[in-house]
Coordinates of C-alpha atoms in Angstrom, one line a residue:
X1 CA 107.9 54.8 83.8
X2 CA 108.5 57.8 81.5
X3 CA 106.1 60.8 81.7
X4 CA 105.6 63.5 79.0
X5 CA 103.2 66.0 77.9
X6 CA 102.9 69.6 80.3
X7 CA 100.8 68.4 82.9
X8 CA 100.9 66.9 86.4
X9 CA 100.8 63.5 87.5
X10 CA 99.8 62.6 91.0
X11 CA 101.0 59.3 92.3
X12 CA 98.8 58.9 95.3
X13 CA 100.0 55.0 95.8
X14 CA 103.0 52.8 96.2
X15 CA 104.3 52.1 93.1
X16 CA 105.1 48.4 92.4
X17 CA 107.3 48.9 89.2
X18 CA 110.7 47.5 88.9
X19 CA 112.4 49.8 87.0
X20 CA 113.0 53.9 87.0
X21 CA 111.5 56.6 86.5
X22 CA 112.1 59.1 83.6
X23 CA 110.5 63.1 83.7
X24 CA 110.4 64.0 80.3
X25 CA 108.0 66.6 80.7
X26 CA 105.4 68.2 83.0
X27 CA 105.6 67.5 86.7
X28 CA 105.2 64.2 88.5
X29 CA 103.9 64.8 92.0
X30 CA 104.2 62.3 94.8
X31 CA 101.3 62.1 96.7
X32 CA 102.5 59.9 99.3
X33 CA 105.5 58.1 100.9
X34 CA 107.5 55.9 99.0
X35 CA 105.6 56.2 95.8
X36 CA 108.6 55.5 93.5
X37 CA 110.7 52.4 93.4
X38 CA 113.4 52.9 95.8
X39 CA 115.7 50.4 93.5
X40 CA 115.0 52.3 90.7
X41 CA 117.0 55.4 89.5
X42 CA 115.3 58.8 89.1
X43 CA 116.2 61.6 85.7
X44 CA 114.4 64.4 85.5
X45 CA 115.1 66.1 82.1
X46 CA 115.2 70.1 81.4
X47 CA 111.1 70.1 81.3
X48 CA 110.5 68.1 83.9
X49 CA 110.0 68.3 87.4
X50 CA 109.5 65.9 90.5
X51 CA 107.4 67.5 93.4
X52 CA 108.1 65.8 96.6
X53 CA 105.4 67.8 97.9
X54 CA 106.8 67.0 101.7
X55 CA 106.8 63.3 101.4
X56 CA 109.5 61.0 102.2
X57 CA 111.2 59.2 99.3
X58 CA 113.9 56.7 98.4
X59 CA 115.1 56.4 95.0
X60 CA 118.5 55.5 93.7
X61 CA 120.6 57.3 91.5
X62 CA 118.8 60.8 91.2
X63 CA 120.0 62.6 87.7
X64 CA 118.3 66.1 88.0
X65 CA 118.5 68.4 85.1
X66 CA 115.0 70.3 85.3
X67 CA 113.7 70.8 88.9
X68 CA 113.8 68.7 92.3
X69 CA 111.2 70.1 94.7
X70 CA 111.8 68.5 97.9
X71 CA 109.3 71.0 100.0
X72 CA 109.8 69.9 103.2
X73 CA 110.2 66.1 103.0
X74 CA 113.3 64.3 103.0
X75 CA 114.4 62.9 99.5
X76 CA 117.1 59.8 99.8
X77 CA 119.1 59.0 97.0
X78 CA 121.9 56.9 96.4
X79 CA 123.4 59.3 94.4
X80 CA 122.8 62.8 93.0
X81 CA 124.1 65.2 89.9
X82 CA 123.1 67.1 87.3
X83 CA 122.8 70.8 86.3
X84 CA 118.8 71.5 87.5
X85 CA 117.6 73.5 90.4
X86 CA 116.8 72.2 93.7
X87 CA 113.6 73.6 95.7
X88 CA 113.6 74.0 99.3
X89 CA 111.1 75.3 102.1
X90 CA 112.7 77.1 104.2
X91 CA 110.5 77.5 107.0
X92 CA 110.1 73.7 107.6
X93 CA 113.6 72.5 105.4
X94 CA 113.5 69.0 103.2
X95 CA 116.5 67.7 103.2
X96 CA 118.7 66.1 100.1
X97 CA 120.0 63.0 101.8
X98 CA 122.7 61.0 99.7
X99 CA 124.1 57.7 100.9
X100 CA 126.6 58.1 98.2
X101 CA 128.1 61.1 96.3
X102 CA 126.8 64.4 95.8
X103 CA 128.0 65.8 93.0
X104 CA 126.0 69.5 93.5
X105 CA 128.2 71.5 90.7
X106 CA 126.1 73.3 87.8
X107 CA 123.0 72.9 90.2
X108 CA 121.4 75.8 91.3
X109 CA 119.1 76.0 95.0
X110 CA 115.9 78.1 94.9
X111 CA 114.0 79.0 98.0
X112 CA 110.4 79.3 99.4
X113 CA 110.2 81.8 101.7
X114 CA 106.0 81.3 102.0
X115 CA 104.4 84.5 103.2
X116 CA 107.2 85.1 106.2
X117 CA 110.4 84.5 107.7
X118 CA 112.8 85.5 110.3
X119 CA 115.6 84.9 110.7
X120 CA 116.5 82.3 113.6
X121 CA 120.3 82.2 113.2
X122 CA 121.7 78.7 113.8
X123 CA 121.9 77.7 110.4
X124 CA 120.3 75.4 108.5
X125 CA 121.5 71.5 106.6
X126 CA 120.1 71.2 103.6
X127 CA 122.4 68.4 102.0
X128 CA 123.9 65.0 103.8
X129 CA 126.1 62.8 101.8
X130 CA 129.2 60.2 102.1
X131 CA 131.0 62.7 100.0
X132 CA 129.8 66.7 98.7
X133 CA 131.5 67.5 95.4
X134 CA 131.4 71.1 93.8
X135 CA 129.2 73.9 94.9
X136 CA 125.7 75.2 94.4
X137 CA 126.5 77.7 91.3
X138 CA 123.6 80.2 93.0
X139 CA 121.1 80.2 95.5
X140 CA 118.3 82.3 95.3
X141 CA 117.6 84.9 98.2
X142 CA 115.3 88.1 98.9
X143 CA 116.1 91.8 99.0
X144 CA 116.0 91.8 102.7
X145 CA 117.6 88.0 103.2
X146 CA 120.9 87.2 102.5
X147 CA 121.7 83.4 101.9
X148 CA 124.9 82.0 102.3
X149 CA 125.7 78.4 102.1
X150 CA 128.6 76.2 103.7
X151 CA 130.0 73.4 102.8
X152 CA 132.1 70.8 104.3
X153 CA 133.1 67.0 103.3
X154 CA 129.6 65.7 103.5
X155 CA 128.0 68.4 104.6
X156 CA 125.6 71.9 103.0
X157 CA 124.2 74.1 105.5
X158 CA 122.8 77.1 104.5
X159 CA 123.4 80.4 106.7
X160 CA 120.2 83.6 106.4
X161 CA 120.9 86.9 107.9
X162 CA 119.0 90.1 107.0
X163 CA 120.1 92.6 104.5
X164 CA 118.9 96.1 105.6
X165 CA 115.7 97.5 103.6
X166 CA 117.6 100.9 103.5
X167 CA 119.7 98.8 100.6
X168 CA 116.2 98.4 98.6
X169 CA 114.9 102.5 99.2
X170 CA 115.0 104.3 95.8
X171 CA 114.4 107.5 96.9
X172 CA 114.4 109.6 99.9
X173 CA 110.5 108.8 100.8
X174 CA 111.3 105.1 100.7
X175 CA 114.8 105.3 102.3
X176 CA 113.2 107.4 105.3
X177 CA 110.3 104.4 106.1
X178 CA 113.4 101.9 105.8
X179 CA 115.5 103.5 107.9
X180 CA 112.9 103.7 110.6
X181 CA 111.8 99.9 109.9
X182 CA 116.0 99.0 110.2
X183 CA 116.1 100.6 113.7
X184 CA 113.0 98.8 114.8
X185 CA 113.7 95.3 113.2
X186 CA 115.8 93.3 115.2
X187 CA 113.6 93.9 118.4
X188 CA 110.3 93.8 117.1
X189 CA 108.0 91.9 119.2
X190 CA 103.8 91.2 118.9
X191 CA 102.2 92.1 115.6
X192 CA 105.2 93.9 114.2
X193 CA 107.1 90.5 113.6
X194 CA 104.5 90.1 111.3
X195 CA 105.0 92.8 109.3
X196 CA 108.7 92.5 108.8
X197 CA 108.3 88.8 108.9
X198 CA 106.1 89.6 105.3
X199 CA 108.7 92.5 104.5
X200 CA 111.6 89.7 104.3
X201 CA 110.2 87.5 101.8
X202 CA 109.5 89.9 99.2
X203 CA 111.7 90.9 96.0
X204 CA 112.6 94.2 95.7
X205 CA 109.9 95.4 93.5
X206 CA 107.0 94.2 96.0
X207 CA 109.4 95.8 99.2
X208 CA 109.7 99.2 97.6
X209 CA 106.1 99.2 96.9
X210 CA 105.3 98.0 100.2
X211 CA 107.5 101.3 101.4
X212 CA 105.6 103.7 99.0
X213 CA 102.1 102.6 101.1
X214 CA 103.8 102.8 104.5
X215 CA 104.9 106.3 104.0
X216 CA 101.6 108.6 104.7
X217 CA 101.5 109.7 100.9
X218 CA 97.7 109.9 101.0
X219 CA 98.0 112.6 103.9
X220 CA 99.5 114.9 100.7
X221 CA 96.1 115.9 100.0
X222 CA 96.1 117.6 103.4
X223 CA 97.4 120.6 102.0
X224 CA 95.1 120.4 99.2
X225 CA 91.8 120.0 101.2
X226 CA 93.0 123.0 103.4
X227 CA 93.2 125.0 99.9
X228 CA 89.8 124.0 98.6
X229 CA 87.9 125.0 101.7
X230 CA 89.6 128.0 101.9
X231 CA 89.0 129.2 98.4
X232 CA 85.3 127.9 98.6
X233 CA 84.8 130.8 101.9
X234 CA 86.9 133.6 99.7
X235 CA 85.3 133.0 97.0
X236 CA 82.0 134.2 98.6
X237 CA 83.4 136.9 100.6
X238 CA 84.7 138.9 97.6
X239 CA 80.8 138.3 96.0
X240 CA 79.5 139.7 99.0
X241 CA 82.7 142.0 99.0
X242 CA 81.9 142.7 95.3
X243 CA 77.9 143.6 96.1
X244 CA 79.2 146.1 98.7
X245 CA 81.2 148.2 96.3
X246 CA 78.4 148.4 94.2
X247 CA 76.5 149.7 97.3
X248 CA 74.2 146.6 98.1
X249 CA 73.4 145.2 101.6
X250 CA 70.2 143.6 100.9
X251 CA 71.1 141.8 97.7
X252 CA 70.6 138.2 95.9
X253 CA 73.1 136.5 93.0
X254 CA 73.4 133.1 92.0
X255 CA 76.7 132.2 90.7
X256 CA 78.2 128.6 90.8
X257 CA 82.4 128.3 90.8
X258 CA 84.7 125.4 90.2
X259 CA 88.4 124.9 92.0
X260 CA 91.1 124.1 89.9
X261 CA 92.8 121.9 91.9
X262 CA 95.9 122.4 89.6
X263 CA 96.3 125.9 89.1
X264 CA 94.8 126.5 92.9
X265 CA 92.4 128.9 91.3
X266 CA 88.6 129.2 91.8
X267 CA 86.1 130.0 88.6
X268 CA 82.7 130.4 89.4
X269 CA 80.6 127.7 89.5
X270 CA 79.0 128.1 92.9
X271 CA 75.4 129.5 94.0
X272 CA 75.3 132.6 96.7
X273 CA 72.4 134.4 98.2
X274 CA 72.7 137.7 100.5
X275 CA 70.2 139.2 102.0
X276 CA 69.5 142.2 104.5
X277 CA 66.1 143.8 105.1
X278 CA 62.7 143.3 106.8
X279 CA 61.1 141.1 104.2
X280 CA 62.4 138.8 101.3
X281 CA 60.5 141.2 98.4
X282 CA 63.2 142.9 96.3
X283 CA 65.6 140.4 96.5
X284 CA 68.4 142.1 93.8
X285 CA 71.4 143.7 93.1
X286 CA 70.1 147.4 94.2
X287 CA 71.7 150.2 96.0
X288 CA 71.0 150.3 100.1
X289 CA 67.4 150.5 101.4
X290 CA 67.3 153.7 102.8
X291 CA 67.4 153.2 106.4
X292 CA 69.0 149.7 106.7
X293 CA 72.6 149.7 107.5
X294 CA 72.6 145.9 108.4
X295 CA 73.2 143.2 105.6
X296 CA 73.1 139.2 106.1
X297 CA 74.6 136.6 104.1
X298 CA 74.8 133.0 103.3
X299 CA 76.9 130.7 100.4
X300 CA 77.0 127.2 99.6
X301 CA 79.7 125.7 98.3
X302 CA 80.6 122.4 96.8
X303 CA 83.3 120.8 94.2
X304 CA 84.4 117.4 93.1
X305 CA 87.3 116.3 90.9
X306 CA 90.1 114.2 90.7
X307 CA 94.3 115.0 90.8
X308 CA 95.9 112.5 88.5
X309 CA 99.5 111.0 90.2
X310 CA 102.9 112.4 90.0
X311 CA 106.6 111.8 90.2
X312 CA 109.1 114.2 91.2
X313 CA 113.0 113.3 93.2
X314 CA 110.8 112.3 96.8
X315 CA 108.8 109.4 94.8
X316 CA 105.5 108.6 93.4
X317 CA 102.5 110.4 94.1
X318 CA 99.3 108.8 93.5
X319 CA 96.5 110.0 91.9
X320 CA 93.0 111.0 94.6
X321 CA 89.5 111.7 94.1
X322 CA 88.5 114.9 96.1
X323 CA 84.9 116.2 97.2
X324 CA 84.1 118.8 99.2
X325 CA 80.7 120.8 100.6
X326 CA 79.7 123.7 102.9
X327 CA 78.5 126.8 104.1
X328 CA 79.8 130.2 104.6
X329 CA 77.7 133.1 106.7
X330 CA 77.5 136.3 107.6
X331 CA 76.9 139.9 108.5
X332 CA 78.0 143.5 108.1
X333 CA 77.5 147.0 109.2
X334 CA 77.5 150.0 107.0
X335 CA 79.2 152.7 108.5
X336 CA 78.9 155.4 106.3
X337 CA 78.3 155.4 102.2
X338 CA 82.2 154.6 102.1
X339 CA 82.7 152.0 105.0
X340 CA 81.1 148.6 105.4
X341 CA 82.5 146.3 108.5
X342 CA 81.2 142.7 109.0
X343 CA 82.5 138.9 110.1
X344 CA 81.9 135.4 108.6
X345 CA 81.7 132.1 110.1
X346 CA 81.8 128.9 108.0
X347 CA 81.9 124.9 107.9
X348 CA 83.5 122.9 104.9
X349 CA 83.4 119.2 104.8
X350 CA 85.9 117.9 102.6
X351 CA 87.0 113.7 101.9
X352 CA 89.6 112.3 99.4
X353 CA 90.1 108.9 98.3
X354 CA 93.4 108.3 97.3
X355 CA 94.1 106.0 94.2
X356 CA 96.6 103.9 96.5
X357 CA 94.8 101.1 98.7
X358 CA 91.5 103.1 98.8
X359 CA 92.9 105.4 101.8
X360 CA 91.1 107.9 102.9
X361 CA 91.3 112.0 104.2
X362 CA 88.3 113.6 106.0
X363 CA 88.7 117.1 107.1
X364 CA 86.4 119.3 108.7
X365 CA 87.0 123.2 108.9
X366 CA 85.5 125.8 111.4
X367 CA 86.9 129.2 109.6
X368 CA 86.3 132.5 110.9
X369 CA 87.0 136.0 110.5
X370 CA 86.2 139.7 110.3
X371 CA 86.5 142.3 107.3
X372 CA 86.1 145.5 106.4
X373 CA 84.9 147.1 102.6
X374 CA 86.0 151.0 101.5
X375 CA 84.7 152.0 98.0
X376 CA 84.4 155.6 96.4
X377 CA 84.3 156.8 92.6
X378 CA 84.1 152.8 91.6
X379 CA 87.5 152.2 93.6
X380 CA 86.7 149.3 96.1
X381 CA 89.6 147.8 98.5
X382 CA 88.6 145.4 100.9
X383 CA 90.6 143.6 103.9
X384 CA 90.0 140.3 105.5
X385 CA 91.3 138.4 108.6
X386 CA 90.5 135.4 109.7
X387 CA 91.1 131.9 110.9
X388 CA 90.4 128.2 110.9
X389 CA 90.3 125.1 113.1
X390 CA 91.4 122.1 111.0
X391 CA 90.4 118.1 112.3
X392 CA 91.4 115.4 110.2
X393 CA 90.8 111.9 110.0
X394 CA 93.0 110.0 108.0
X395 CA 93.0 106.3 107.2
X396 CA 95.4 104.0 105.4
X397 CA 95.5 100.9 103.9
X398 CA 98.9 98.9 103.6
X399 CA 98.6 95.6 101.8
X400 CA 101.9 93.6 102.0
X401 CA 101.8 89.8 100.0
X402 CA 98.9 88.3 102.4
X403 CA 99.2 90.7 105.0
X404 CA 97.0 93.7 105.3
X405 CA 96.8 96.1 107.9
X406 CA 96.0 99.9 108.3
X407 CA 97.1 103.0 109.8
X408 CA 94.3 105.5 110.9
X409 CA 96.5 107.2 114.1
X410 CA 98.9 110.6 113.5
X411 CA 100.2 112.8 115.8
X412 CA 100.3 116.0 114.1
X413 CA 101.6 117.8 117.3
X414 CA 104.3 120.1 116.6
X415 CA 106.4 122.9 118.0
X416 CA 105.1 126.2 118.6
X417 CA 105.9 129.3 116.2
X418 CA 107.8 126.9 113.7
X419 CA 107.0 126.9 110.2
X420 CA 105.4 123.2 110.5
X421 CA 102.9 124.8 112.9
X422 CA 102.2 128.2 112.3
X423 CA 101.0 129.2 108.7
X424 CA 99.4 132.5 107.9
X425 CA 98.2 134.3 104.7
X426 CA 98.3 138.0 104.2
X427 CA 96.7 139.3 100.9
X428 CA 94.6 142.3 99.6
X429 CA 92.7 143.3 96.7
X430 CA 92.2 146.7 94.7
X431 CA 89.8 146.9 92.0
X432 CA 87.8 149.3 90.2
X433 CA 85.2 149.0 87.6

C-alpha cells in the first residue's frame, strides 16, 4: 500500500494486505490496533508521516525518514532507522519497541508537552531494542524544561528537569515575576501547579509574554488616573480663582477643557458654573453684589482618550483607554476688597481599560482642601492646600496557552513617611492681567 497526495488517511480496520506499506505523502493515521500488516515493513518518506495516534502496532522493518508519531501507543518493529523525527507524548509516553536493532543516528525526538507538565523525576524509556546504535541528533525541549536522554545497550530513557524562568526574563520587569515564580516553584501546591504546570510547556516567546501579563502593568495608569482627577478639580479652582481676581462672587462661565494625557496639561474643554446671591437673576461675570460677601460654586468635569503603548529598558507598556467624570464644589468668604478665603470638596470617578487582556483600573477620589485669593491693581496670587482619599479597584486578566485566570487583590500597604507612601505637591501661581 503506497499513499500520496497531502492528506490524511484513516485506517479504522485491520488491514488484510500482505505486503508493506509505503508514506509517500500526507499522513496515514491508524485508527485502531493492528491496522497494518505486522509481516510487512513500514517507510515513511520525507513528506510522509505515520500517526499512531495511541494505538498499538506491529510492523516489521520500520524505515522512517519523514515523521513517526507514536503518541502514546506502543509501536513494535523488527527493526528501526532512518534520518526522520520521532513524536512522543510525554505525559502518557509511547514507546519505540524494537525486537531487533535500533539504529537511532540522524533521527531527531520531538515532544508534546500538551497544555502542562511537571516534572516527576524518575525518568522516562522511550526506546527498547536487542541492540541501540547511535544517538538522537536532538531532542526538542521547552524554555523552562530541559531534556536529556540516556542511553545504554538496549536501552533510551529520557531524563526532564526544569530550567529556571529567570533564564527566559528579557528585562528587569520580566526577570523580577520569574524570580518570584523560581522561589515558589518547586513547592507549589493547589491551583498554582497549574499555573507553572502551563508555564513549563511554553517556548520562550509565549513564557515571556506570559510574564509581561503577570507583572501588574495595567496598575501604571494609577499614576495617571491620580493626575487626571487632580487636574480636573484645579482646573476649576483657578476659574473660580480667576472670577475672584476680577472681583466676582456671584458669577456664571461655561468653559469645557481637555487633559492631555501626554504632556499632563489641561486645555479647556470643561463646563463651570459659580454662583453666590439670593436669587439666580444676574448670573455673569460682574463685580460683587454689594452686600454679599459669600460665593458658591460647582464644576463638572469629564475626559476620555486613549495612551498608545510604550517601550523603554523595564519592558513594554501597553496601550489603555482612560475615562473619567466628576464634580468639584465650593464656597468662599470675602474678607475685604483684597482677600477672598474659601474650601472645595470633590468626587472624580475615573476607569481605564488596558489594551493587554482587557484589564481594568477603577479609581474613586474624595479631594479636599482650603484656599485663599489676594488681588490688587490686576495682580492676583492665590494659594491652595488640599488633599485626597484614593480607592482603587484593579482587575487583571492573565491568559497562559488554555489557562486563564485573574488577579483582582493588591496590597498597597506601605511604610509610613517613605516616598512610596507619602506624596505631596506644593505649587503657586502669580498672574496679572
Amino acid at each position: 500500500m503506497t499513499e500520496t497526495g497531502g492528506g490524511t488517511l484513516i485506517l479504522s480496520g485491520n488491514n488484510t494486505t500482505t505486503g508493506g506499506t509505503v508514506i509517500q505523502d500526507g499522513t496515514l493515521e491508524l485508527g485502531v490496533d493492528n491496522a497494518l500488516n505486522p509481516t510487512g515493513n513500514v517507510t515513511v518518506d520525507a513528506n510522509g508521516k505515520l500517526e499512531d495516534d495511541n494505538h498499538n502496532e506491529t510492523v516489521a522493518a520500520l524505515t522512517n525518514n519523514g515523521t513517526v508519531d507514536i503518541g502514546a501507543g506502543t509501536l513494535t518493529a523488527a527493526s528501526y532507522s532512518g534520518s526522520g523525527t520521532l513524536s512522543l507524548n510525554i505525559n502518557s509516553p509511547g514507546k519505540l519497541k524494537v525486537t531487533g536493532t535500533a539504529a537511532l543516528a540522524g533521527t531527531s525526538l520531538t515532544l508534546n508537552f500538551g497544555g502542562s507538565y511537571l516534572p516527576t523525576g524518575p525518568s522516562i524509556p522511550i526506546v527498547s531494542a536487542a541492540n541501540v546504535t547511535g544517538q538522537l541528533v536532538s531532542v526538542s525541549h521547552t524554555a523552562a524544561l530541559s531534556v536529556t536522554p540516556s542511553y545504554t545497550g538496549n536501552t533510551v530513557s529520557l531524563g526532564i528537569g526544569e530550567i529556571p524562568y529567570l533564564n527566559t526574563a528579557a528585562n528587569p520587569n520580566q526577570t523580577q515575576i520569574a524570580t518570584t515564580l523560581d522561589q515558589i516553584r518547586d513547592s507549589a501546591a493547589g491551583d498554582l501547579t497549574n499555573v507553572t504546570g502551563s508555564l513549563n510547556v511554553l517556548d520562550s516567546d509565549p513564557l515571556r509574554s506570559a510574564l509581561n501579563q503577570m507583572r501588574p502593568v495595567a496598575l501604571q495608569s494609577l499614576a495617571q488616573l491620580s493626575a487626571l482627577s487632580e487636574n480636573a478639580q484645579f482646573s476649576s479652582l483657578t476659574q473660580r480663582f480667576d472670577a475672584i481676581g476680577r472681583g466676582a462672587t456671584n458669577v456664571a462661565s461655561g468653559h469645557l477643557e481637555y487633559y492631555d494625557a501626554r504632556t499632563q496639561t489641561s486645555k479647556r474643554v470643561e463646563a463651570a458654573l459659580a454662583y453666590g446671591g439670593p436669587g439666580v437673576s444676574g448670573l455673569n461675570v460682574s463685580p460683587a453684589a454689594s452686600g454679599t460677601s459669600w460665593g458658591y460654586f460647582v464644576s463638572g468635569v469629564g475626559s476620555f482618550g486613549k495612551l498608545n503603548a510604550s517601550s523603554n529598558s523595564s519592558g513594554d507598556t501597553p496601550g489603555c483607554k482612560f475615562t473619567n467624570s466628576g464634580a468639584t464644589f465650593g464656597a468662599d468668604y470675602r474678607l475685604n476688597d483684597r482677600l477672598t478665603l474659601g474650601g472645595a470638596a470633590g468626587y472624580i470617578e475615573s476607569h481605564v481599560l488596558s489594551d493587554l487582556n482587557a484589564s481594568t483600573v477603577d479609581g474613586q477620589s474624595f479631594k479636599f482642601g482650603v484656599y485663599g485669593v489676594e488681588h490688587q491693581d490686576g495682580w492676583l496670587a492665590n494659594g491652595y492646600i488640599g488633599g485626597a482619599g484614593d480607592l482603587y479597584k484593579t482587575n487583571r486578566n492573565i491568559t497562559v496557552g488554555s489557562l486563564s485566570r485573574s488577579a483582582g487583590a493588591l496590597n498597597l500597604n506601605v511604610g509610613s513617611q517613605t516616598d512610596e507612601s507619602l506624596r505631596t505637591e506644593f505649587g503657586g501661581r502669580v498672574t496679572r492681567e
